Every structure is written in C-alpha cells, then in structure tokens.
Coordinates of C-alpha atoms in Angstrom, one line a residue:
X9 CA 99.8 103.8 117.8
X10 CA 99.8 105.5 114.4
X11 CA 100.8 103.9 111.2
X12 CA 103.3 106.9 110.5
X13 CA 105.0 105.0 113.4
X14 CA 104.4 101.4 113.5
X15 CA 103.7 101.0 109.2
X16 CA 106.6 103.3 107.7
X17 CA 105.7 102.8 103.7
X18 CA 102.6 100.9 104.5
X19 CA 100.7 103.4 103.9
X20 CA 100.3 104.1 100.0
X21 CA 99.6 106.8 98.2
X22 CA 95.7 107.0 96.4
X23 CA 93.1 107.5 94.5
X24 CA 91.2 110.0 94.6
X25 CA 87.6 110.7 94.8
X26 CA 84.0 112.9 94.7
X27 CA 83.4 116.2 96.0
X28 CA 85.3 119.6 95.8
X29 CA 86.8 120.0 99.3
X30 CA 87.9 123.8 100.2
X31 CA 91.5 124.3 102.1
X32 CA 91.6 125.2 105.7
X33 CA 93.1 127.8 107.5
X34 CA 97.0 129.2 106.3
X35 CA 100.0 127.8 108.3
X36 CA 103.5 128.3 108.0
X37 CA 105.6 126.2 104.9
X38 CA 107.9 124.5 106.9
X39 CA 105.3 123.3 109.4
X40 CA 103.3 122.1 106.4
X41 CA 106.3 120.1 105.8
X42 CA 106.5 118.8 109.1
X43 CA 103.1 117.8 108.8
X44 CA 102.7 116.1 105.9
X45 CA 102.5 112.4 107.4
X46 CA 101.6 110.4 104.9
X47 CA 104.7 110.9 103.1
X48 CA 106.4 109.8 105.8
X49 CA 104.2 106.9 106.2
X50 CA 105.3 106.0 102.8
X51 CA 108.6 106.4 103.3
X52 CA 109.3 109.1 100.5
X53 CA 112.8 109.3 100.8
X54 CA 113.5 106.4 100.3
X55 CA 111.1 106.4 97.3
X56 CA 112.7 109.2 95.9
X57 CA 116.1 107.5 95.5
X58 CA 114.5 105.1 92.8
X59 CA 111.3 107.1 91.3
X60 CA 110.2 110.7 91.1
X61 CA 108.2 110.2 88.4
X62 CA 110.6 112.5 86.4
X63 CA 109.0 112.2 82.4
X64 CA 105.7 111.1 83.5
X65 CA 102.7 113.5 82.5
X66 CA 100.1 113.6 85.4
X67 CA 96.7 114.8 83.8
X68 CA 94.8 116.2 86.4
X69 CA 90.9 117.4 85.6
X70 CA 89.4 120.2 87.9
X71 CA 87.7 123.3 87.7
X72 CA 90.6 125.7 87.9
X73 CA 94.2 126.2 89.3
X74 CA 96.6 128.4 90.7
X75 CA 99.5 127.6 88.2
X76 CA 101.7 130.6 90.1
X77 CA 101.8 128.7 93.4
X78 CA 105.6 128.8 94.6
X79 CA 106.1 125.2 95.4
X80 CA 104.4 124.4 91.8
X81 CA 107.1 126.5 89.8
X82 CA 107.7 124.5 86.6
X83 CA 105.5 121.2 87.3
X84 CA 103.0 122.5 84.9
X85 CA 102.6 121.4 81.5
X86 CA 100.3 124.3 78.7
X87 CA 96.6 122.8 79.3
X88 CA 93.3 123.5 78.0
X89 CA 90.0 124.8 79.0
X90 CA 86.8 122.7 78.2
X91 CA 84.0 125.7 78.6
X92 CA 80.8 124.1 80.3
X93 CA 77.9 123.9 77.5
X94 CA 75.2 124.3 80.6
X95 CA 72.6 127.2 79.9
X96 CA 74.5 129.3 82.5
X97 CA 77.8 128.6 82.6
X98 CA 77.9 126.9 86.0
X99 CA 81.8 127.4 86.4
X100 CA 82.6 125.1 89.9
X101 CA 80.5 124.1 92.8
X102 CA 79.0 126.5 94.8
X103 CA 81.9 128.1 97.2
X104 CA 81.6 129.3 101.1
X105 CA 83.0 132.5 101.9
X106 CA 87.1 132.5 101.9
X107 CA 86.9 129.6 99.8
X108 CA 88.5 130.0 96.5
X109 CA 87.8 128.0 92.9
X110 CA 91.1 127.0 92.3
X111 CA 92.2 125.4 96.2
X112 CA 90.9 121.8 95.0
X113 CA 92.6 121.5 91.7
X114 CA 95.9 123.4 93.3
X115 CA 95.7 120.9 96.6
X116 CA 95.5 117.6 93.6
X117 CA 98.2 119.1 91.8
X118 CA 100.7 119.8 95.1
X119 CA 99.4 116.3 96.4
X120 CA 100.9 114.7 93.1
X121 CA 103.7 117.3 92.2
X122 CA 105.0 119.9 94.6
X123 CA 108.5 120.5 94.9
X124 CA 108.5 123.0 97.3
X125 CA 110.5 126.1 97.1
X126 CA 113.4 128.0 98.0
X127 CA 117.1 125.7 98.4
X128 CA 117.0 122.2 96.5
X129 CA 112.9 122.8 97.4
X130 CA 113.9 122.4 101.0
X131 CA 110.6 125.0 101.6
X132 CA 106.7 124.6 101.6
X133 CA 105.5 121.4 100.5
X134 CA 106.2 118.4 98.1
X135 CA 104.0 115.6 96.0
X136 CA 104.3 112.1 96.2
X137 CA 106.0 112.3 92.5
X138 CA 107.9 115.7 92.6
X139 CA 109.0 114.9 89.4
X140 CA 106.5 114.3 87.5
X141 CA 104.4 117.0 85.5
X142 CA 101.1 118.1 85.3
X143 CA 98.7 118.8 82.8
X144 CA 96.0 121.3 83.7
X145 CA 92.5 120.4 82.3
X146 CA 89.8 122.9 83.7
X147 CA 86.2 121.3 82.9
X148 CA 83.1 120.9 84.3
X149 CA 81.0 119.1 82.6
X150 CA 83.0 118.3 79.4
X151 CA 85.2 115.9 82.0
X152 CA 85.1 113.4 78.3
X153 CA 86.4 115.7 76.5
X154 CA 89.2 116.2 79.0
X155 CA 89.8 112.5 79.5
X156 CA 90.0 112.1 75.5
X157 CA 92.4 115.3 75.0
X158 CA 94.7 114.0 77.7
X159 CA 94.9 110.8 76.0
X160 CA 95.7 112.3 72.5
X161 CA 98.1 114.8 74.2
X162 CA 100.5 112.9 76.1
X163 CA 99.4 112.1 79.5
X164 CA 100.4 108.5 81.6
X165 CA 98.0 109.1 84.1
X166 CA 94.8 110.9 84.7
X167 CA 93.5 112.2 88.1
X168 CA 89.5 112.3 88.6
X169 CA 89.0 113.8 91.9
X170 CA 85.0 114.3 91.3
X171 CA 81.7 112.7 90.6
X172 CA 80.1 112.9 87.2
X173 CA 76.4 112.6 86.1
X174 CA 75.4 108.9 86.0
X175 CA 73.5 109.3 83.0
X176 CA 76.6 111.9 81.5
X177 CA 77.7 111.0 77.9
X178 CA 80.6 109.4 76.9
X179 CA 82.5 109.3 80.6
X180 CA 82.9 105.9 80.7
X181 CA 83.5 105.6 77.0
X182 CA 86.6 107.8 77.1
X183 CA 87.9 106.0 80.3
X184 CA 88.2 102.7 77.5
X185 CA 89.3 105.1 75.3
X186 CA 92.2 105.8 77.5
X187 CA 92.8 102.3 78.9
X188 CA 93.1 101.2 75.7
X189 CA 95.9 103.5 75.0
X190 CA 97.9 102.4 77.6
X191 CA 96.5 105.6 80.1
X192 CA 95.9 104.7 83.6
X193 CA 93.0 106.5 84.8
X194 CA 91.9 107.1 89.0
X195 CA 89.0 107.9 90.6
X196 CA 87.6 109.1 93.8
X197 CA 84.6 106.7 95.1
X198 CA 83.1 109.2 96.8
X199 CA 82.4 111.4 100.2
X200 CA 79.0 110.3 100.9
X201 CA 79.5 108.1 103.5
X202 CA 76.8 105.6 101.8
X203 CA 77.3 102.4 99.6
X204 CA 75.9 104.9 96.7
X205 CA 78.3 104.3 93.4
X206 CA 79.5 107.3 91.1
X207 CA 81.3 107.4 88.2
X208 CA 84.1 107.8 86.7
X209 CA 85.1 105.4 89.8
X210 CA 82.5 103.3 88.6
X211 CA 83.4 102.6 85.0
X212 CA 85.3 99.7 83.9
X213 CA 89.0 100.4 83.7
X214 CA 88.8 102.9 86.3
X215 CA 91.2 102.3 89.6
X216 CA 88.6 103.6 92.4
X217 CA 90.0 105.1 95.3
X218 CA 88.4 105.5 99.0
X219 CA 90.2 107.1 102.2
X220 CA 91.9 106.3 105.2
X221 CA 93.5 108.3 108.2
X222 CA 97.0 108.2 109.7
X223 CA 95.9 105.1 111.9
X224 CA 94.8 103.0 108.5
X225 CA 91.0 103.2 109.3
X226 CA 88.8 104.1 106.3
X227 CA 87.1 107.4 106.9
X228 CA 83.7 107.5 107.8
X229 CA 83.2 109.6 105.0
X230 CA 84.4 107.1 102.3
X231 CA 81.6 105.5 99.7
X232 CA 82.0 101.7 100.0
X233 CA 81.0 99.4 97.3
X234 CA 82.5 97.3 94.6
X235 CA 84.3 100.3 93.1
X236 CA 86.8 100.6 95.9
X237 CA 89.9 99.0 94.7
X238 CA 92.5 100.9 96.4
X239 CA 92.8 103.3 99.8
X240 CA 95.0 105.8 100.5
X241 CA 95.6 109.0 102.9
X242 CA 93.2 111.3 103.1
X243 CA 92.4 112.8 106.0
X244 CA 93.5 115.7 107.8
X245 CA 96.4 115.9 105.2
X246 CA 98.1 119.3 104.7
X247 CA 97.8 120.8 101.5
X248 CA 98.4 123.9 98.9
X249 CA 95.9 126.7 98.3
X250 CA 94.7 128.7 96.1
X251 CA 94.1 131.8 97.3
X252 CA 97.3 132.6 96.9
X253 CA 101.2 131.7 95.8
X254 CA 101.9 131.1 99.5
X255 CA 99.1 129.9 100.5
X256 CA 98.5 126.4 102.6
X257 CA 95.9 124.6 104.4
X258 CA 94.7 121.0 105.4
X259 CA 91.9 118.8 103.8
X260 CA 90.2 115.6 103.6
X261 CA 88.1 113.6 101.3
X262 CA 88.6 110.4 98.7
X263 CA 90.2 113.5 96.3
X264 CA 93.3 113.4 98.8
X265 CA 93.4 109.7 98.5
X266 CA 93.0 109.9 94.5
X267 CA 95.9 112.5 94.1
X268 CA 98.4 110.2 96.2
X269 CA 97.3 107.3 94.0
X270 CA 98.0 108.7 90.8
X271 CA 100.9 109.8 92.1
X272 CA 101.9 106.6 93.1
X273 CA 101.1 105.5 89.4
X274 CA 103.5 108.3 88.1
X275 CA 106.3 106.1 90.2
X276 CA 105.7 103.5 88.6
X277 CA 105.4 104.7 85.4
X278 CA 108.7 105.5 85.2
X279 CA 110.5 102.2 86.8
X280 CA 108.2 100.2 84.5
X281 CA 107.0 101.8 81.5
X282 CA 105.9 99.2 79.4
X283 CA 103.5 97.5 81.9
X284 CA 99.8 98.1 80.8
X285 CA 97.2 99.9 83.2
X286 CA 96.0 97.0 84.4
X287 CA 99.6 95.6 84.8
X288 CA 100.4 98.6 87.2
X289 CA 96.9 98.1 88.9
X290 CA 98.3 94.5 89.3
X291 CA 101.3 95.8 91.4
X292 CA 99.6 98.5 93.6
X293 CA 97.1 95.3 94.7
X294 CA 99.3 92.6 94.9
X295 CA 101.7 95.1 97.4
X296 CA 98.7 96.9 99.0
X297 CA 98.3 96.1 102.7
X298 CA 95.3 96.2 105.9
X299 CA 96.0 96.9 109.4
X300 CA 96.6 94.3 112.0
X301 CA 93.1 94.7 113.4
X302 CA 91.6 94.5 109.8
X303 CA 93.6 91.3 108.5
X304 CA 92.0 89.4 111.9
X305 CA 88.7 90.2 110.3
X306 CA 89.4 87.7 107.1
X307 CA 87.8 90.0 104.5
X308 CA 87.4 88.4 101.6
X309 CA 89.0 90.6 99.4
X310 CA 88.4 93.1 97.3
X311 CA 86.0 94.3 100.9
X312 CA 83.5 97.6 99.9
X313 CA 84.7 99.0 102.4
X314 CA 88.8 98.3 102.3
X315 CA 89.2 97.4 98.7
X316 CA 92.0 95.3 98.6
X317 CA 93.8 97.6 101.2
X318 CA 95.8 100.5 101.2
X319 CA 98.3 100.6 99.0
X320 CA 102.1 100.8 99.7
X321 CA 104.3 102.7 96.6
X322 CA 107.5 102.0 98.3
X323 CA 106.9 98.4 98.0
X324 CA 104.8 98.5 94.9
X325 CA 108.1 99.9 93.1
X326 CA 111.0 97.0 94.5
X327 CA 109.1 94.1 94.8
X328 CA 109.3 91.2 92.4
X329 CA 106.3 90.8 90.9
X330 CA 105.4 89.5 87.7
X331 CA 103.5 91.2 85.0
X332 CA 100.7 88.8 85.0
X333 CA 97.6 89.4 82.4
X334 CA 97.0 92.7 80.5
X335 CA 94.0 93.4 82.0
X336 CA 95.3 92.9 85.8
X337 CA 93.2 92.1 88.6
X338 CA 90.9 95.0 87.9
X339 CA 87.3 95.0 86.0
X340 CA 88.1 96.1 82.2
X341 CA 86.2 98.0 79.5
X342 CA 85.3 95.2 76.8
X343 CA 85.6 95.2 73.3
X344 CA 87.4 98.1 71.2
X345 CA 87.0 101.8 72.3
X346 CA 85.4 103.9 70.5
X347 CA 87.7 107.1 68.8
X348 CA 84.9 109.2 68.7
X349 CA 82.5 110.3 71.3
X350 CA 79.9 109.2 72.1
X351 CA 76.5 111.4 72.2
X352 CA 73.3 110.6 73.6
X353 CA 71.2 108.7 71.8
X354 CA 74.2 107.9 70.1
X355 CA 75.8 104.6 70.4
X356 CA 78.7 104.8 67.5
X357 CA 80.1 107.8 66.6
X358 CA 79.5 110.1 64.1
X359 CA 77.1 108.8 61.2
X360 CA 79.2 108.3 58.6
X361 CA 75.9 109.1 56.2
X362 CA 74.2 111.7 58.3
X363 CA 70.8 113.0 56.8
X364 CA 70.6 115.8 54.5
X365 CA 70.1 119.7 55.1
X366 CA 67.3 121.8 53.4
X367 CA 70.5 123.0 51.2
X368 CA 72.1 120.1 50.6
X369 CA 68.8 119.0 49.2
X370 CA 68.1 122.4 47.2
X371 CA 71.5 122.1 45.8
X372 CA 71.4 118.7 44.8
X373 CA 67.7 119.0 43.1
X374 CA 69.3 122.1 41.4
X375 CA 72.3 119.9 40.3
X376 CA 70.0 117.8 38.5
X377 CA 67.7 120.4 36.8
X378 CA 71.3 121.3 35.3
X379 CA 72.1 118.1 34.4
X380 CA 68.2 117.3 32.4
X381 CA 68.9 120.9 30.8
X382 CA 71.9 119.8 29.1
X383 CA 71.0 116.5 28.1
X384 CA 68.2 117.9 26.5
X385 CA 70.5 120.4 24.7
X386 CA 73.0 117.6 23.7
X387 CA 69.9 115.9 21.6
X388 CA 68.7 118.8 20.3
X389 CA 72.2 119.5 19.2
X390 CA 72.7 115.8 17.7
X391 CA 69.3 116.4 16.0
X392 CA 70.5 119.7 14.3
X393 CA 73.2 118.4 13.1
X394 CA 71.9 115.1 11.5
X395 CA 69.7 117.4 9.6
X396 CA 72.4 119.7 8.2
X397 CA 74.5 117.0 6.8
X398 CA 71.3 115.6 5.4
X399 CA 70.4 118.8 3.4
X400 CA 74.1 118.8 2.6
X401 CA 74.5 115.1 1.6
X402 CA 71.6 115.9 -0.9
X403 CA 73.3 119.0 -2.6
X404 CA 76.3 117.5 -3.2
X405 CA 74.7 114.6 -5.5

C-alpha cells in the first residue's frame, strides 16, 4: 500500500542532491496537480494553515532558470550571475536533445515555491513553501561565491542540488561561513547509486539529503554514506519546465528530495525564527520517520542508507520539541568561519602584507632617491648659511 495512503504527512519534504536531471514529457496543469503525491503525503493543506514560508528567502544555486514560468509569477527575488572562470566557459552539463538548461533550476524552484496560476493559484502546480521566495543564483563553478553572496544578501536557506569538485576551493568554507550566520544550507548526496561521498553534502554543517519513492523506500539511485541525514520524495515526482512558461514534466533524483527539504526548512523558518540551523536540523530529525518494514530492521540510527528517516514537515512544525544545543544533532563546521575566501594554496584569506609589484618597488626606490636628494640639499643649505652669517658676524665688528 503506498505511503500517500497509509503515512499521510509522514512523508517529509527533502534535501536535495547531485546531478542535473532533465524534465520529462509535457502534461496537462491540472493533472500535474493531481499528481503531485508527495504533497499529499505531507499533508500540505494542513501545512498551509500554519506555514507557507511567507518572508523566508529560499536561495537556490543552479545553472539557469526560467524566471517567466506562470506558476512562478512573483516568487522570484533580483539574483546574480557568477560567470564560470573555466578556459571555455563550460555553461551547464552537457544536455540531450529536447532538454533545456534551465528545467533543473526551474523544477528546484517550483518544488520549493510554486503557487500555481490562474484563480487563488487553483492551476498548474505548487511548492512545498508557496510562500516563500527565491533567490536565483546561476553558477557553475563559482557555487562559493554563490553560497557567500546568499549569506550577505538575505537568504534563510540555501538549496544545493549538485555535486562540486572534491578538491574545489572554499565550498566547504562558505557552507561555515553560512552556518555561522544563522543560514541553513541542504544538499543532495548524490545519484550514483554507490557509497561514493560528494560535497557540499559532505561538508560539516551541511543537511545531506538522499531519495525515497511514494512507498518510503530509498531509491536505488541514492548515494548512502555518513552524509545522509535526511530523505525525502523524489522519485517519479511531477515537476515545472523550462522549455517554456507552460511547460511540465516528471523527474527523479536526490535534487527532488533536496528542494522539498529546503522547503521544509522555509516552514520552519517562519514558525521558529530564532532557532539556529542546527536547532531546525534538530526538529526535522527528532520528527523524521521509517517505514514499518524498516523500523523491524533496528537500524542504528543515523543508517547510510536511511539517515535518520524521512522527514515529516507537518509534524516537524506542531510538535513540542525543545531547542536542545546550537549545534543540533548534526556534524558542525569548528572554529570561526572565515569572511574571506578561501583560495588554494591559501589557508587564511587575503595576506594582509602581500608581496611587492615591480612598481611598487620602482616607486618606492624612487621615493627614497627623493628623499637622499633633499637631505643632501637641506645640509648644503645649513652649510651656506652658517658661512654667510660668519662673513657677516666679521663685518660688523
């Protein structure tokens, strides 16, 4: 029997995870609606009468969006565009004919934010937190850079739905950065199907997302390792398109859980505002929950595989749990974050007495030929004049 049956708002929504997954075929809005299971596994409506996640900024990195879409009207904050300092420009991974650059980052985006269209949004399709907004952060390899801009700009929440470079700069540095600030940051673990880690899911401070489908069995697909914390939806989950403002399709992957995680987050965010990242980590665990057939297994928890379970917003929001510690039940960054990034083959920032130029070197040699020139002219003046009052000094007697 299906959890959208048996589990109503057991299911929770998640975090997403590794490789840019294209939209399917188009379908009609309303059937997209229809279809759209696991927010009725979560229970949305009800969710909806307590949280939208209306005044929470979403940040969501990706290689491009279609900010036009019809069900997206308005949930869009002004972003930026971190250009990709690769010899060639590499824009995006390498698409399949009818596949379009900006489906992924418009499917994370509707995942987390759709309102739909038409009457009250009673049209197309809607996010887990249709209230919430998003801020568009195109990047490829400059993810950092993203991550530290969405900090210093406003955002509550950012969205990684991909994998970066293990040996990449300053990724895991900017994820402190932003944990530190009070920012809660998801990741997808992956859609290699292998024990294989990736970051940003596996940086400390990170909330690392794997998949499940409509039954509550993680996806064969789904990296396992000790980077899972959470699972959420994501398989054969209707989504938004970019190909164009009406387009629709269906997906899968650890992105799809990522998106419903983060937009999970953004309902939190705005019941509890002053609970730290790893404070709302704390709640999405302590409330997350495992199948029937799992929970006979006795997992010791957190499992690679199942994290510790998937999670369940509608409870995550009404239960009575206590704060508990700042740094929740998650691993944490340690120490202070860096403000600067960091550079390879450097470990702390900017030198704040970085090594001369050729010109700063000509100059200051020049400096002090001025400076021995006028000395010498000062003596020679002090000489002069010595002399002159002497000759005078004689006269006068």
């Amino acid at each position: 029997m299906r959890v959208t049956r048996t589990l109503r708002a057991t299911i929770g929504a998640a975090l997403t995870g590794a490789l840019f997954l294209a939209t399917g075929g188009s379908a009609v809005a309303d059937q997209n609606r229809d279809a759209q299971w696991p927010l009725t596994a979560f229970g949305a409506q009800d969710i909806w009468k307590k949280a939208t996640g209306k005044g929470v900024t979403v940040a969501v990195i990706e290689h491009a969006f279609r900010t036009t879409h019809q069900d997206l009207t308005g949930r869009f904050l002004p972003g930026k565009d971190f250009p990709n300092p690769s010899k060639n420009d590499a824009r995006g991974p390498v698409l399949k004919p009818g596949e379009d650059r900006r489906d992924h980052g418009t499917e994370m985006a509707g995942l987390i934010a759709g309102q739909g269209h038409g009457p009250a949004g009673s049209a197309g399709m809607k996010g887990l937190a249709p209230g919430a907004k998003i801020l568009p952060l195109t990047a490829d390899k400059m993810s950092a850079s993203a991550t530290r801009y969405a900090v210093d700009h406003g955002a509550d929440v950012i969205n990684m739905s991909f994998l970066a470079d293990v040996n990449a700069p300053d990724v895991c540095e900017s994820i402190h950065y932003a944990v530190e600030k009070g920012v809660v940051v998801v990741a997808g673990v992956g859609n290699d199907g292998t024990s294989e880690k990736h970051i940003p899911a596996a940086c400390p401070g990170a909330i690392g997302v794997g998949a499940v489908d409509e039954y509550g069995k993680v996806w064969s697909m789904s990296n396992y390792n000790s980077a899972v914390d959470l699972l959420a939806p994501g398989v054969d989950v209707p989504v938004l398109g970019g190909k164009s403002d009406s387009h629709y399709g269906t997906t899968k992957g650890t992105s799809v859980a990522t998106a419903y995680v983060s937009a999970a987050v953004a309902l939190l965010r705005e019941k509890y505002p002053d609970l730290t990242p790893g404070q709302i980590a704390n709640r999405l665990v302590k409330t997350a929950s495992l199948t029937p057939a799992v929970k006979k297994k006795h997992l010791k928890l957190p499992d690679a595989h199942y994290g510790y379970g998937y999670i369940v917003p509608e409870a995550a929001l009404n239960e009575n749990i206590p704060a508990g510690p700042a740094q929740g039940p998650l691993p944490m960054p340690e120490g202070k974050a860096s403000k600067w990034p960091v550079s390879a083959g450097v470990k702390n920032g900017p030198n704040p007495n970085p090594p001369m130029g050729k010109g700063e070197k000509l100059m200051i040699v020049a400096g002090i030929g001025v400076g021995v020139l006028a000395v010498i002219g000062a003596v020679v003046g002090i000489v002069v004049s010595r002399r002159r009052k002497n000759a005078v000094g004689q006269s006068w007697g």
